[in-house]
Amino acid sequence: MRPVALVLALALFRGASPLPPTRIQLLGLFGAYFEALRVQTGIPGMAAAIVSDTDVIWDQGFGRQDIGHGISTRADTPFQLDGLTQVMTATLLLRCVEEGRIGLDVPLGQYIPFSAEPGATVRQVLTHTSGPPGNPVFSYNVARLELLRPLFPLCFNESLRQTFKDSLLTRLAMVDSVPGLDAIMPTLPTGDLATLQEARLYTGVLARLAVPYAVSQQGVIASRYGVTTLGPGTGLISTVLDFAKFDLALRQGVLLLGNTLTSAWTPPTRFNASLPHGMGWFVQSYKGVWQFGSDTNASSALLVSLPARGVTLVLLANSDGLAKPASLVAGDVTVSPFARVFLSLVVR
């Protein structure tokens, strides 16, 4: 098989025309290129959606969500969101800042007496930075977001999990989303009807959860998810269609004020140079924001949003193939072949 980058280049060259492609033609290209990339990277199953300012304009499932039972992936197949969870955590805490309950630059020790990093601030943790405000140092570490978990009872009078349920999943009708693999356990055996209905809903979603796989030169082997509990940085289970509901609500101003979102998408600087990460999102020079996630030998996710063009791409997979071939932690999404296809077809 020819390298996908070459196939893409040849296809774009052959397709050169005085007239731009129609929307139907353009969306058809996404399906063809993403399927070729999925095969080349060895991803067993993948779901994709492209979201405009008003709705989902394209979605597709690729490959198998369960190879052993021959179940094809669909757009409503649940996957682990991995690191995309932190985008939602950032959104919730920024709303808390809007309401004046916490400050972005107040040391965590003032809110959390026994914090592991009492001198760190919400802004620093969300931007993955440390050090003095005028000279921050960037180091991407999703696990560090756990420092923010104790803020949720302070902000919302609820645990992190309950806040996700009430403020996002229920509010946005994200009916195919579950706040962690272990979300059902605390809800059983109560006699509350609403709780039992919730447990049945989560059980049904988890029954359709994509099987995780480890992919190597030796083959494809069913594996296990490494993350089972919802945390500030990872653990939410969702679909590309449910995540689209969140993305739409965010960009339409339902969840945050416009100036708050602008602030979140403005990265800190070091020696007059922008660092790669804002509050919850990577920020890049093509005027886009993005995020990724990966659970080694199990799952991966990629989000690329171009707010000025009013379009977002969401990709979820049941192997680490969306993140493994690329050094995304450095802050350059263009090392991802999936992102390059998206940007080539949308920005060109």
mmCIF file of C-alpha atoms in Angstrom:
data_model
loop_
_atom_site.group_PDB
_atom_site.id
_atom_site.type_symbol
_atom_site.label_atom_id
_atom_site.label_comp_id
_atom_site.label_asym_id
_atom_site.label_seq_id
_atom_site.Cartn_x
_atom_site.Cartn_y
_atom_site.Cartn_z
ATOM 1 C CA MET A 1 0.000 0.000 0.000
ATOM 2 C CA ARG A 2 1.310 3.447 -0.832
ATOM 3 C CA PRO A 3 1.852 5.812 2.141
ATOM 4 C CA VAL A 4 -1.348 7.656 2.900
ATOM 5 C CA ALA A 5 0.409 11.024 2.699
ATOM 6 C CA LEU A 6 1.294 10.247 -0.926
ATOM 7 C CA VAL A 7 -2.231 9.045 -1.681
ATOM 8 C CA LEU A 8 -3.607 12.277 -0.225
ATOM 9 C CA ALA A 9 -1.205 14.430 -2.212
ATOM 10 C CA LEU A 10 -2.033 12.650 -5.461
ATOM 11 C CA ALA A 11 -5.757 12.840 -4.815
ATOM 12 C CA LEU A 12 -5.621 16.547 -4.108
ATOM 13 C CA PHE A 13 -3.515 17.120 -7.220
ATOM 14 C CA ARG A 14 -5.854 15.120 -9.447
ATOM 15 C CA GLY A 15 -8.816 16.883 -7.915
ATOM 16 C CA ALA A 16 -7.446 20.337 -8.708
ATOM 17 C CA SER A 17 -10.170 22.303 -10.403
ATOM 18 C CA PRO A 18 -11.165 25.922 -11.008
ATOM 19 C CA LEU A 19 -14.242 25.138 -8.930
ATOM 20 C CA PRO A 20 -13.974 24.224 -5.220
ATOM 21 C CA PRO A 21 -15.422 20.858 -4.209
ATOM 22 C CA THR A 22 -19.027 20.782 -3.103
ATOM 23 C CA ARG A 23 -19.827 20.080 0.539
ATOM 24 C CA ILE A 24 -20.926 16.537 -0.336
ATOM 25 C CA GLN A 25 -17.697 15.908 -2.248
ATOM 26 C CA LEU A 26 -15.592 17.327 0.576
ATOM 27 C CA LEU A 27 -17.265 15.220 3.242
ATOM 28 C CA GLY A 28 -16.886 12.146 1.049
ATOM 29 C CA LEU A 29 -13.147 12.760 0.938
ATOM 30 C CA PHE A 30 -12.958 12.705 4.737
ATOM 31 C CA GLY A 31 -14.444 9.218 4.816
ATOM 32 C CA ALA A 32 -12.036 7.901 2.184
ATOM 33 C CA TYR A 33 -8.909 9.417 3.738
ATOM 34 C CA PHE A 34 -9.778 8.533 7.330
ATOM 35 C CA GLU A 35 -10.457 4.921 6.381
ATOM 36 C CA ALA A 36 -7.088 4.706 4.607
ATOM 37 C CA LEU A 37 -5.348 6.186 7.646
ATOM 38 C CA ARG A 38 -7.213 3.854 10.007
ATOM 39 C CA VAL A 39 -5.996 0.828 8.062
ATOM 40 C CA GLN A 40 -2.435 2.145 7.843
ATOM 41 C CA THR A 41 -2.226 2.851 11.588
ATOM 42 C CA GLY A 42 -3.872 -0.463 12.502
ATOM 43 C CA ILE A 43 -6.801 1.028 14.421
ATOM 44 C CA PRO A 44 -9.493 -1.694 14.768
ATOM 45 C CA GLY A 45 -12.456 0.659 15.187
ATOM 46 C CA MET A 46 -12.910 4.407 14.941
ATOM 47 C CA ALA A 47 -15.772 6.906 14.917
ATOM 48 C CA ALA A 48 -15.654 10.418 13.466
ATOM 49 C CA ALA A 49 -17.882 13.479 13.408
ATOM 50 C CA ILE A 50 -17.575 16.959 11.946
ATOM 51 C CA VAL A 51 -19.573 19.647 13.713
ATOM 52 C CA SER A 52 -20.566 23.020 12.262
ATOM 53 C CA ASP A 53 -21.792 26.020 14.245
ATOM 54 C CA THR A 54 -25.296 24.574 14.298
ATOM 55 C CA ASP A 55 -25.230 20.777 13.985
ATOM 56 C CA VAL A 56 -23.339 17.618 13.044
ATOM 57 C CA ILE A 57 -22.733 17.828 9.290
ATOM 58 C CA TRP A 58 -21.002 14.464 8.893
ATOM 59 C CA ASP A 59 -20.411 11.347 10.952
ATOM 60 C CA GLN A 60 -19.165 7.860 10.179
ATOM 61 C CA GLY A 61 -18.011 4.664 11.837
ATOM 62 C CA PHE A 62 -14.953 2.777 10.594
ATOM 63 C CA GLY A 63 -13.800 -0.783 11.191
ATOM 64 C CA ARG A 64 -14.918 -2.920 14.118
ATOM 65 C CA GLN A 65 -15.804 -1.898 17.657
ATOM 66 C CA ASP A 66 -15.667 -5.611 18.559
ATOM 67 C CA ILE A 67 -13.573 -7.827 16.294
ATOM 68 C CA GLY A 68 -14.430 -11.065 18.078
ATOM 69 C CA HIS A 69 -18.162 -10.632 17.514
ATOM 70 C CA GLY A 70 -17.824 -8.881 14.156
ATOM 71 C CA ILE A 71 -19.615 -5.717 15.360
ATOM 72 C CA SER A 72 -19.039 -2.706 13.136
ATOM 73 C CA THR A 73 -18.268 0.695 14.614
ATOM 74 C CA ARG A 74 -21.008 3.315 14.399
ATOM 75 C CA ALA A 75 -21.179 7.012 15.157
ATOM 76 C CA ASP A 76 -23.100 6.180 18.349
ATOM 77 C CA THR A 77 -20.530 3.626 19.550
ATOM 78 C CA PRO A 78 -19.293 4.604 23.049
ATOM 79 C CA PHE A 79 -15.533 5.035 23.520
ATOM 80 C CA GLN A 80 -13.256 6.250 26.279
ATOM 81 C CA LEU A 81 -12.651 9.997 25.815
ATOM 82 C CA ASP A 82 -9.272 9.750 27.551
ATOM 83 C CA GLY A 83 -7.634 13.204 27.673
ATOM 84 C CA LEU A 84 -10.602 14.943 26.024
ATOM 85 C CA THR A 85 -12.226 14.746 29.458
ATOM 86 C CA GLN A 86 -10.042 17.656 30.579
ATOM 87 C CA VAL A 87 -11.770 19.978 28.095
ATOM 88 C CA MET A 88 -15.008 19.422 30.025
ATOM 89 C CA THR A 89 -13.281 19.831 33.389
ATOM 90 C CA ALA A 90 -11.809 23.132 32.234
ATOM 91 C CA THR A 91 -15.233 24.292 31.056
ATOM 92 C CA LEU A 92 -16.869 23.508 34.402
ATOM 93 C CA LEU A 93 -14.156 25.183 36.465
ATOM 94 C CA LEU A 94 -14.094 28.259 34.223
ATOM 95 C CA ARG A 95 -17.825 28.589 34.831
ATOM 96 C CA CYS A 96 -17.051 28.441 38.542
ATOM 97 C CA VAL A 97 -14.592 31.305 37.998
ATOM 98 C CA GLU A 98 -17.285 33.281 36.143
ATOM 99 C CA GLU A 99 -19.550 32.879 39.168
ATOM 100 C CA GLY A 100 -16.827 34.218 41.478
ATOM 101 C CA ARG A 101 -16.485 31.058 43.556
ATOM 102 C CA ILE A 102 -12.789 30.561 42.813
ATOM 103 C CA GLY A 103 -10.016 32.620 41.236
ATOM 104 C CA LEU A 104 -7.759 31.532 38.417
ATOM 105 C CA ASP A 105 -4.611 32.870 40.068
ATOM 106 C CA VAL A 106 -5.321 32.066 43.722
ATOM 107 C CA PRO A 107 -3.022 29.344 45.157
ATOM 108 C CA LEU A 108 -4.837 26.045 45.546
ATOM 109 C CA GLY A 109 -3.738 25.908 49.177
ATOM 110 C CA GLN A 110 -6.246 28.643 49.996
ATOM 111 C CA TYR A 111 -9.079 26.360 48.828
ATOM 112 C CA ILE A 112 -7.587 22.934 49.555
ATOM 113 C CA PRO A 113 -5.602 22.910 52.840
ATOM 114 C CA PHE A 114 -3.853 19.611 52.125
ATOM 115 C CA SER A 115 -3.226 20.101 48.410
ATOM 116 C CA ALA A 116 -0.158 18.315 47.035
ATOM 117 C CA GLU A 117 0.779 21.586 45.317
ATOM 118 C CA PRO A 118 -0.586 24.348 47.563
ATOM 119 C CA GLY A 119 1.243 27.047 45.601
ATOM 120 C CA ALA A 120 -0.120 26.026 42.195
ATOM 121 C CA THR A 121 -3.085 27.897 40.720
ATOM 122 C CA VAL A 122 -6.077 26.743 38.674
ATOM 123 C CA ARG A 123 -4.631 28.556 35.665
ATOM 124 C CA GLN A 124 -1.307 26.753 36.011
ATOM 125 C CA VAL A 125 -2.838 23.305 36.328
ATOM 126 C CA LEU A 126 -5.198 23.820 33.365
ATOM 127 C CA THR A 127 -2.363 25.167 31.191
ATOM 128 C CA HIS A 128 0.073 22.456 32.358
ATOM 129 C CA THR A 129 2.535 25.077 33.564
ATOM 130 C CA SER A 130 4.425 25.835 36.749
ATOM 131 C CA GLY A 131 6.799 28.490 37.996
ATOM 132 C CA PRO A 132 6.402 32.265 38.358
ATOM 133 C CA PRO A 133 3.618 33.904 36.294
ATOM 134 C CA GLY A 134 6.077 35.891 34.201
ATOM 135 C CA ASN A 135 8.257 32.886 33.436
ATOM 136 C CA PRO A 136 6.065 29.756 33.261
ATOM 137 C CA VAL A 137 7.413 26.349 32.336
ATOM 138 C CA PHE A 138 5.235 23.999 30.252
ATOM 139 C CA SER A 139 5.088 20.274 31.010
ATOM 140 C CA TYR A 140 2.074 18.308 29.774
ATOM 141 C CA ASN A 141 0.808 16.036 32.551
ATOM 142 C CA VAL A 142 -2.853 14.923 32.538
ATOM 143 C CA ALA A 143 -2.450 13.185 35.918
ATOM 144 C CA ARG A 144 -1.674 16.564 37.546
ATOM 145 C CA LEU A 145 -5.271 17.657 36.894
ATOM 146 C CA GLU A 146 -6.245 15.445 39.840
ATOM 147 C CA LEU A 147 -5.214 18.418 41.980
ATOM 148 C CA LEU A 148 -8.451 20.093 40.880
ATOM 149 C CA ARG A 149 -10.882 17.366 42.018
ATOM 150 C CA PRO A 150 -11.451 18.900 45.508
ATOM 151 C CA LEU A 151 -12.621 22.160 43.906
ATOM 152 C CA PHE A 152 -15.855 20.610 42.627
ATOM 153 C CA PRO A 153 -17.652 20.385 46.009
ATOM 154 C CA LEU A 154 -16.553 23.972 46.648
ATOM 155 C CA CYS A 155 -17.839 25.167 43.270
ATOM 156 C CA PHE A 156 -20.957 23.050 42.797
ATOM 157 C CA ASN A 157 -21.706 21.456 46.183
ATOM 158 C CA GLU A 158 -21.298 18.116 44.407
ATOM 159 C CA SER A 159 -18.566 15.638 43.624
ATOM 160 C CA LEU A 160 -16.793 15.772 40.282
ATOM 161 C CA ARG A 161 -18.836 12.805 39.019
ATOM 162 C CA GLN A 162 -22.183 14.270 40.081
ATOM 163 C CA THR A 163 -21.269 17.641 38.557
ATOM 164 C CA PHE A 164 -20.487 15.969 35.243
ATOM 165 C CA LYS A 165 -23.849 14.180 35.420
ATOM 166 C CA ASP A 166 -25.937 17.234 36.298
ATOM 167 C CA SER A 167 -24.128 20.066 34.518
ATOM 168 C CA LEU A 168 -23.151 18.267 31.311
ATOM 169 C CA LEU A 169 -24.621 14.823 30.651
ATOM 170 C CA THR A 170 -28.175 15.555 31.790
ATOM 171 C CA ARG A 171 -28.260 19.215 30.795
ATOM 172 C CA LEU A 172 -27.009 18.529 27.259
ATOM 173 C CA ALA A 173 -28.944 15.248 26.833
ATOM 174 C CA MET A 174 -25.719 13.275 26.390
ATOM 175 C CA VAL A 175 -27.647 10.007 26.691
ATOM 176 C CA ASP A 176 -24.841 7.758 25.431
ATOM 177 C CA SER A 177 -22.272 9.006 27.937
ATOM 178 C CA VAL A 178 -21.215 7.438 31.251
ATOM 179 C CA PRO A 179 -19.093 9.162 33.939
ATOM 180 C CA GLY A 180 -16.558 6.350 34.292
ATOM 181 C CA LEU A 181 -16.552 2.578 33.920
ATOM 182 C CA ASP A 182 -17.384 2.231 37.612
ATOM 183 C CA ALA A 183 -20.271 4.732 37.525
ATOM 184 C CA ILE A 184 -22.897 2.065 38.144
ATOM 185 C CA MET A 185 -21.334 0.610 41.273
ATOM 186 C CA PRO A 186 -22.238 3.371 43.771
ATOM 187 C CA THR A 187 -25.818 3.555 42.471
ATOM 188 C CA LEU A 188 -26.779 -0.069 43.145
ATOM 189 C CA PRO A 189 -28.523 -1.293 45.540
ATOM 190 C CA THR A 190 -30.685 1.695 46.376
ATOM 191 C CA GLY A 191 -34.416 1.634 45.896
ATOM 192 C CA ASP A 192 -34.606 5.081 44.304
ATOM 193 C CA LEU A 193 -36.395 4.789 40.946
ATOM 194 C CA ALA A 194 -34.374 7.547 39.267
ATOM 195 C CA THR A 195 -31.140 5.933 40.410
ATOM 196 C CA LEU A 196 -32.187 2.538 39.097
ATOM 197 C CA GLN A 197 -33.180 4.084 35.752
ATOM 198 C CA GLU A 198 -29.788 5.737 35.580
ATOM 199 C CA ALA A 199 -28.104 2.407 36.307
ATOM 200 C CA ARG A 200 -30.074 0.739 33.516
ATOM 201 C CA LEU A 201 -29.125 3.539 31.112
ATOM 202 C CA TYR A 202 -25.439 3.259 31.978
ATOM 203 C CA THR A 203 -25.555 -0.542 31.755
ATOM 204 C CA GLY A 204 -26.995 -0.295 28.249
ATOM 205 C CA VAL A 205 -24.319 2.174 27.133
ATOM 206 C CA LEU A 206 -21.472 0.131 28.624
ATOM 207 C CA ALA A 207 -22.785 -2.989 26.878
ATOM 208 C CA ARG A 208 -22.025 -1.201 23.591
ATOM 209 C CA LEU A 209 -18.638 0.157 24.695
ATOM 210 C CA ALA A 210 -15.922 -0.430 22.101
ATOM 211 C CA VAL A 211 -13.606 -3.295 23.023
ATOM 212 C CA PRO A 212 -10.058 -1.977 23.642
ATOM 213 C CA TYR A 213 -7.188 -3.458 21.614
ATOM 214 C CA ALA A 214 -3.416 -3.575 21.741
ATOM 215 C CA VAL A 215 -1.951 -3.330 18.244
ATOM 216 C CA SER A 216 1.606 -4.391 17.431
ATOM 217 C CA GLN A 217 3.581 -6.100 14.688
ATOM 218 C CA GLN A 218 2.494 -9.379 16.242
ATOM 219 C CA GLY A 219 -1.173 -8.602 15.649
ATOM 220 C CA VAL A 220 -4.281 -7.188 17.320
ATOM 221 C CA ILE A 221 -5.137 -8.452 20.797
ATOM 222 C CA ALA A 222 -8.112 -7.540 22.994
ATOM 223 C CA SER A 223 -6.900 -5.680 26.073
ATOM 224 C CA ARG A 224 -8.249 -3.772 29.081
ATOM 225 C CA TYR A 225 -8.921 -0.119 29.775
ATOM 226 C CA GLY A 226 -6.363 1.283 32.162
ATOM 227 C CA VAL A 227 -8.716 3.963 33.499
ATOM 228 C CA THR A 228 -11.936 2.916 35.220
ATOM 229 C CA THR A 229 -12.864 5.986 37.290
ATOM 230 C CA LEU A 230 -13.807 9.463 36.114
ATOM 231 C CA GLY A 231 -11.131 12.003 36.931
ATOM 232 C CA PRO A 232 -10.527 15.634 35.973
ATOM 233 C CA GLY A 233 -8.264 14.572 33.116
ATOM 234 C CA THR A 234 -9.675 11.310 31.826
ATOM 235 C CA GLY A 235 -12.298 8.606 32.313
ATOM 236 C CA LEU A 236 -15.478 9.895 30.666
ATOM 237 C CA ILE A 237 -17.142 7.462 28.246
ATOM 238 C CA SER A 238 -18.982 9.039 25.331
ATOM 239 C CA THR A 239 -19.641 9.018 21.593
ATOM 240 C CA VAL A 240 -18.654 11.442 18.854
ATOM 241 C CA LEU A 241 -22.321 12.469 18.589
ATOM 242 C CA ASP A 242 -22.629 13.164 22.314
ATOM 243 C CA PHE A 243 -19.352 15.069 22.345
ATOM 244 C CA ALA A 244 -20.729 17.119 19.458
ATOM 245 C CA LYS A 245 -23.547 18.265 21.762
ATOM 246 C CA PHE A 246 -20.948 19.552 24.210
ATOM 247 C CA ASP A 247 -18.952 21.235 21.447
ATOM 248 C CA LEU A 248 -22.057 22.989 20.089
ATOM 249 C CA ALA A 249 -23.135 24.192 23.537
ATOM 250 C CA LEU A 250 -19.638 25.501 24.201
ATOM 251 C CA ARG A 251 -19.285 27.417 20.926
ATOM 252 C CA GLN A 252 -22.861 28.725 21.069
ATOM 253 C CA GLY A 253 -22.253 30.359 24.452
ATOM 254 C CA VAL A 254 -24.477 28.012 26.464
ATOM 255 C CA LEU A 255 -21.724 26.861 28.829
ATOM 256 C CA LEU A 256 -19.323 29.816 29.015
ATOM 257 C CA LEU A 257 -19.246 33.508 28.214
ATOM 258 C CA GLY A 258 -17.438 34.468 25.036
ATOM 259 C CA ASN A 259 -14.651 36.366 26.792
ATOM 260 C CA THR A 260 -14.067 33.397 29.107
ATOM 261 C CA LEU A 261 -13.639 31.084 26.134
ATOM 262 C CA THR A 262 -11.294 33.567 24.491
ATOM 263 C CA SER A 263 -9.227 33.614 27.667
ATOM 264 C CA ALA A 264 -9.170 29.815 27.781
ATOM 265 C CA TRP A 265 -7.896 29.760 24.208
ATOM 266 C CA THR A 266 -5.130 32.293 24.926
ATOM 267 C CA PRO A 267 -1.970 30.466 26.015
ATOM 268 C CA PRO A 268 0.537 31.866 28.507
ATOM 269 C CA THR A 269 3.814 33.254 27.186
ATOM 270 C CA ARG A 270 7.442 32.652 28.082
ATOM 271 C CA PHE A 271 10.070 35.128 26.884
ATOM 272 C CA ASN A 272 7.401 36.698 24.618
ATOM 273 C CA ALA A 273 6.749 33.333 22.935
ATOM 274 C CA SER A 274 3.411 31.552 23.295
ATOM 275 C CA LEU A 275 3.401 28.236 25.099
ATOM 276 C CA PRO A 276 1.388 25.460 23.409
ATOM 277 C CA HIS A 277 -1.456 25.011 25.892
ATOM 278 C CA GLY A 278 -4.308 27.234 27.027
ATOM 279 C CA MET A 279 -6.753 26.376 29.811
ATOM 280 C CA GLY A 280 -7.991 22.929 28.756
ATOM 281 C CA TRP A 281 -6.986 23.103 25.094
ATOM 282 C CA PHE A 282 -3.810 23.148 23.059
ATOM 283 C CA VAL A 283 -3.674 26.349 20.997
ATOM 284 C CA GLN A 284 -1.895 26.607 17.664
ATOM 285 C CA SER A 285 -0.946 29.252 15.106
ATOM 286 C CA TYR A 286 -3.497 28.157 12.508
ATOM 287 C CA LYS A 287 -6.089 29.776 14.805
ATOM 288 C CA GLY A 288 -7.320 26.455 16.038
ATOM 289 C CA VAL A 289 -7.591 24.660 19.352
ATOM 290 C CA TRP A 290 -7.244 20.943 19.908
ATOM 291 C CA GLN A 291 -6.797 18.198 22.431
ATOM 292 C CA PHE A 292 -5.935 14.520 22.434
ATOM 293 C CA GLY A 293 -5.979 11.548 24.729
ATOM 294 C CA SER A 294 -4.520 8.076 24.897
ATOM 295 C CA ASP A 295 -4.750 4.989 27.070
ATOM 296 C CA THR A 296 -1.783 2.793 26.113
ATOM 297 C CA ASN A 297 -2.861 -0.354 24.243
ATOM 298 C CA ALA A 298 -6.537 0.511 24.708
ATOM 299 C CA SER A 299 -7.941 3.738 23.258
ATOM 300 C CA SER A 300 -7.262 7.228 21.934
ATOM 301 C CA ALA A 301 -9.067 10.416 20.981
ATOM 302 C CA LEU A 302 -8.427 13.555 18.939
ATOM 303 C CA LEU A 303 -10.290 16.876 18.871
ATOM 304 C CA VAL A 304 -9.453 19.633 16.375
ATOM 305 C CA SER A 305 -11.556 22.799 16.336
ATOM 306 C CA LEU A 306 -11.350 25.831 14.054
ATOM 307 C CA PRO A 307 -13.617 28.362 15.797
ATOM 308 C CA ALA A 308 -13.154 31.084 13.165
ATOM 309 C CA ARG A 309 -14.348 28.678 10.479
ATOM 310 C CA GLY A 310 -17.077 27.231 12.679
ATOM 311 C CA VAL A 311 -16.039 23.605 12.395
ATOM 312 C CA THR A 312 -14.819 20.879 14.770
ATOM 313 C CA LEU A 313 -13.507 17.370 14.155
ATOM 314 C CA VAL A 314 -13.926 14.627 16.770
ATOM 315 C CA LEU A 315 -12.218 11.224 16.435
ATOM 316 C CA LEU A 316 -12.442 8.319 18.897
ATOM 317 C CA ALA A 317 -10.693 4.940 18.553
ATOM 318 C CA ASN A 318 -10.399 1.608 20.391
ATOM 319 C CA SER A 319 -6.603 1.473 20.184
ATOM 320 C CA ASP A 320 -3.954 4.089 20.911
ATOM 321 C CA GLY A 321 -3.422 4.607 17.171
ATOM 322 C CA LEU A 322 -4.755 8.191 17.069
ATOM 323 C CA ALA A 323 -1.953 9.309 19.378
ATOM 324 C CA LYS A 324 0.764 6.651 19.339
ATOM 325 C CA PRO A 325 2.448 7.487 16.006
ATOM 326 C CA ALA A 326 2.671 11.199 16.782
ATOM 327 C CA SER A 327 4.432 13.225 19.499
ATOM 328 C CA LEU A 328 1.373 15.329 20.267
ATOM 329 C CA VAL A 329 2.584 16.255 23.771
ATOM 330 C CA ALA A 330 4.991 18.724 22.128
ATOM 331 C CA GLY A 331 2.014 20.826 21.064
ATOM 332 C CA ASP A 332 1.958 20.422 17.277
ATOM 333 C CA VAL A 333 -1.198 18.738 16.008
ATOM 334 C CA THR A 334 0.076 18.707 12.424
ATOM 335 C CA VAL A 335 2.278 15.702 13.250
ATOM 336 C CA SER A 336 -0.983 13.724 13.297
ATOM 337 C CA PRO A 337 -1.885 12.427 9.825
ATOM 338 C CA PHE A 338 -5.582 12.595 10.748
ATOM 339 C CA ALA A 339 -5.275 16.269 11.697
ATOM 340 C CA ARG A 340 -3.295 17.006 8.533
ATOM 341 C CA VAL A 341 -6.067 15.562 6.358
ATOM 342 C CA PHE A 342 -8.669 17.635 8.199
ATOM 343 C CA LEU A 343 -6.664 20.840 7.969
ATOM 344 C CA SER A 344 -5.713 20.218 4.333
ATOM 345 C CA LEU A 345 -9.317 19.808 3.257
ATOM 346 C CA VAL A 346 -10.840 22.527 5.436
ATOM 347 C CA VAL A 347 -8.186 25.250 5.372
ATOM 348 C CA ARG A 348 -7.077 24.893 1.741
#
